[in-house]
Coordinates of C-alpha atoms in Angstrom, one line a residue:
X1 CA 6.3 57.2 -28.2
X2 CA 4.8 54.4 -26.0
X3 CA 5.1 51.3 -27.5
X4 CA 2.4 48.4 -26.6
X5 CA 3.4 45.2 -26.1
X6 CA 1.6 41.7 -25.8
X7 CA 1.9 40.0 -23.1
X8 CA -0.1 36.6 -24.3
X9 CA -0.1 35.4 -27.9
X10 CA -1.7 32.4 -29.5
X11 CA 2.0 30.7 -29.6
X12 CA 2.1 31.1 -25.5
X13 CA -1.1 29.2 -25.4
X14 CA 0.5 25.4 -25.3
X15 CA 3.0 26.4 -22.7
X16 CA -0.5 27.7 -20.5
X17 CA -2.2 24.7 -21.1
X18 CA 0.9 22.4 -20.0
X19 CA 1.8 24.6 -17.0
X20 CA -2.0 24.4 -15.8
X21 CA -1.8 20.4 -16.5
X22 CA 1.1 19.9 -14.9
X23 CA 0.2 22.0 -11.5
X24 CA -3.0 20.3 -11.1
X25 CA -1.5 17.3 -11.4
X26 CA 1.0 18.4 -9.0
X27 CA 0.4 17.2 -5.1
X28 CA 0.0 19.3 -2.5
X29 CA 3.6 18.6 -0.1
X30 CA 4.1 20.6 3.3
X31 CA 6.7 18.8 5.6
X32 CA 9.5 20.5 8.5
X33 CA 12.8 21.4 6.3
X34 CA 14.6 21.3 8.9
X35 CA 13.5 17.5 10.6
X36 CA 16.0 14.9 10.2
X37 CA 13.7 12.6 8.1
X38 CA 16.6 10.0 8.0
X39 CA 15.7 9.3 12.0
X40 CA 12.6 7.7 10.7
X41 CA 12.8 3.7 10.9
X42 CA 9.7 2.6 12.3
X43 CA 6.1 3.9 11.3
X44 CA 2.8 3.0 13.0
X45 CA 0.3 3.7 10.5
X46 CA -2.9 4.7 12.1
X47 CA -6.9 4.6 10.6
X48 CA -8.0 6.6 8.1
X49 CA -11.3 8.3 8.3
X50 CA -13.4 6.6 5.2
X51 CA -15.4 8.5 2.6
X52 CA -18.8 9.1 2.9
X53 CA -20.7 6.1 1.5
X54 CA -17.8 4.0 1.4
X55 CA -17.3 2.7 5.0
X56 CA -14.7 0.3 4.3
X57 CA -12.3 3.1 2.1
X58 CA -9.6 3.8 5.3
X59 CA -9.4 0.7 6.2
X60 CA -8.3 -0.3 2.3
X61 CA -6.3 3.0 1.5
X62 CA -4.7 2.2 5.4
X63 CA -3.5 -1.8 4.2
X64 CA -2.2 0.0 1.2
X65 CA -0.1 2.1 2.9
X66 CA 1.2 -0.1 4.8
X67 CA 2.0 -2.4 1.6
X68 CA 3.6 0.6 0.1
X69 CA 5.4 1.4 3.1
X70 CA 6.9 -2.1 3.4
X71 CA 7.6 -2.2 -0.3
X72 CA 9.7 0.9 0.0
X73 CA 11.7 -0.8 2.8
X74 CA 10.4 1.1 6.1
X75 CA 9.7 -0.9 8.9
X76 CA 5.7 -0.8 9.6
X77 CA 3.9 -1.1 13.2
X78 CA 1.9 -4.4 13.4
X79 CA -1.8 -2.9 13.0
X80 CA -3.6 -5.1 15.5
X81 CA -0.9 -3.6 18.5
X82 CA -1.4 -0.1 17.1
X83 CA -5.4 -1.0 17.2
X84 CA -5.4 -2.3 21.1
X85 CA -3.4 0.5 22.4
X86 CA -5.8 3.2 20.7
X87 CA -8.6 1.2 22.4
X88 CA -6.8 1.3 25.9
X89 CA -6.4 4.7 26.0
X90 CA -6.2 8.3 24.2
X91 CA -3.5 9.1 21.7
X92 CA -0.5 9.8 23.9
X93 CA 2.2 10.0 20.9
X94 CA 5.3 9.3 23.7
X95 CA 3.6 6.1 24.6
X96 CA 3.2 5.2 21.0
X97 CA 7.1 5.5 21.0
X98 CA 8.0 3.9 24.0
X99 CA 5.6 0.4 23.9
X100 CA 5.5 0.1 20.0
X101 CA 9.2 2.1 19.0
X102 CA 7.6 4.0 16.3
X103 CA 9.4 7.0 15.3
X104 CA 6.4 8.3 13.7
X105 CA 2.2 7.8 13.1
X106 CA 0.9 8.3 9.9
X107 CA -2.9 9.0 9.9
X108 CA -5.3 11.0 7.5
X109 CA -8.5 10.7 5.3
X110 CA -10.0 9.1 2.3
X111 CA -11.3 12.5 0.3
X112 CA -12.5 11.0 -2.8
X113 CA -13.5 7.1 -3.0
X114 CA -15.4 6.9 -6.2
X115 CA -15.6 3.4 -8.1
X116 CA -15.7 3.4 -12.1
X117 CA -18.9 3.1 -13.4
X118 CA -20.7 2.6 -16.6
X119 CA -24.2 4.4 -17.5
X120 CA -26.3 3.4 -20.4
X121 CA -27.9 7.0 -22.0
X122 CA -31.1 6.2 -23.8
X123 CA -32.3 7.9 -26.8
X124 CA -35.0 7.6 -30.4
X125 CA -33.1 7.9 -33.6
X126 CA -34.3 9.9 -36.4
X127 CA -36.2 7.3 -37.6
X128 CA -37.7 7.0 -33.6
X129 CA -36.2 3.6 -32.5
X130 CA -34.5 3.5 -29.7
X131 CA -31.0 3.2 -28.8
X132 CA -28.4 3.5 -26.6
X133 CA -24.8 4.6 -25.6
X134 CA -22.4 3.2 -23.0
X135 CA -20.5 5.7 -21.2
X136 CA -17.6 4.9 -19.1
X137 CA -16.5 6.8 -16.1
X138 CA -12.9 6.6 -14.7
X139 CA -12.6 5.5 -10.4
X140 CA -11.1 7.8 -8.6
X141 CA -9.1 8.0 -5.3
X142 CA -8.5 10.3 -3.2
X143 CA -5.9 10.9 0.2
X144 CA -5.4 13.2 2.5
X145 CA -2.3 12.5 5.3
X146 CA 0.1 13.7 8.2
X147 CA 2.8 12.4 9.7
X148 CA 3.6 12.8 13.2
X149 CA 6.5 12.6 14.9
X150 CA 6.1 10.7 18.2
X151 CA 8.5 12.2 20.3
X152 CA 7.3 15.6 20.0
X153 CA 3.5 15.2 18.6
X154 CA 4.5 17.7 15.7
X155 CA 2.8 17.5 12.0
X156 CA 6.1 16.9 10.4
X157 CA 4.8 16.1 6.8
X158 CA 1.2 16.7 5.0
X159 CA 0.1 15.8 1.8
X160 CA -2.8 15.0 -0.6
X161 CA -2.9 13.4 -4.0
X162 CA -5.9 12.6 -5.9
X163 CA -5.4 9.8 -8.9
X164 CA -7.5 8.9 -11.5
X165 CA -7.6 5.5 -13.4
X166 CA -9.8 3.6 -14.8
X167 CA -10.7 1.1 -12.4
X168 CA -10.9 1.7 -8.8
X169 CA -7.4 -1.1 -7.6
X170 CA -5.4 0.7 -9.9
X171 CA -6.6 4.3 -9.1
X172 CA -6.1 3.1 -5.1
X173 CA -2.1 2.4 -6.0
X174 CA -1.3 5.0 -8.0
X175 CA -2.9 7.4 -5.5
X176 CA -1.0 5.9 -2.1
X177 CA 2.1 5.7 -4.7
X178 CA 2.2 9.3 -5.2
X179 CA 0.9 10.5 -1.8
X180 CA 4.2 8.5 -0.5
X181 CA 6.6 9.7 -3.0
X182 CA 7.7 12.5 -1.3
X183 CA 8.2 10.8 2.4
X184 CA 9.9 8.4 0.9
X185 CA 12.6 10.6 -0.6
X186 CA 12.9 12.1 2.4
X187 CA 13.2 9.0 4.8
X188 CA 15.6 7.4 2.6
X189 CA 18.0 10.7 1.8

């Protein structure tokens, strides 16, 4: 006799619904298992490419990486040095090293730069007056980064984290908080 068996119920359903919460939530980490992260002391933290329509967004989500960065105790390049060597010349990663003593470059791209907003929504009652309704959308910031290791010019770390709040300042920190979570962990051991 073959028996059949269920393999979803409707008491499975809350356990779906968290685990596809949770891994959406979830950031997207690749980094080297086997680098020494521990080596790192000194990051130059290179532009970010900006999102479309929002020309200033690397430059912000760059200063708050380096914020973060010092925050979390790691030792951050001096931007303007970082700025006039990329001017001089192309990327050579070795020189990086040798005139600025950066173990690594952290570089990358806004992917989602989107300020909250408020629209009004028009419409007649039953009774053909008209009114309206306020509705409120959340900012939301997104980030998209590599480190590289400037002795060998390797990606040793990658991630991307999208955040969600609801004003843009806040959605910018949280974002650059959990897009460094990881490399943090790592660099400190």
């Amino acid at each position: 006799m073959i028996k059949k068996v269920k393999l979803f119920t409707i008491r499975h359903l809350p356990f779906a619904i968290c685990y596809l919460f949770i891994s959406a939530c979830a950031p997207y980490v690749a980094y080297k298992k086997d680098y020494d992260f521990k080596k790192i002391k000194k990051i130059a933290v290179l532009n970010f490419d900006s999102y479309i329509g929002f020309d200033s967004s690397g430059m912000v989500v760059r200063d708050e990486i380096i914020r973060h960065l010092i925050e979390s105790g790691i030792t951050v390049v001096e931007r303007e040095k970082i700025d006039k060597i990329l001017k001089e010349r192309e990327i050579d990663y070795k020189k990086i090293k040798k005139i600025l003593g950066a173990d690594a470059i952290i570089t990358g791209s806004v992917i989602k730069y989107i300020p909250e907003k408020e629209e009004y929504v028009y419409f007649k009652d039953n009774e053909g007056n008209l009114q309206y309704e306020v509705k409120y959308f959340d900012a939301e910031v997104g980030v998209s980064a590599r480190l590289i290791d400037t002795e060998t010019g390797e990606i040793i770390w990658a991630n991307t984290y999208t955040y969600e709040s609801f004003d843009l300042e806040a959605a910018l920190i949280s974002c650059v908080r959990g897009l460094l979570r990881n490399l943090i962990i790592l660099i400190r051991g």
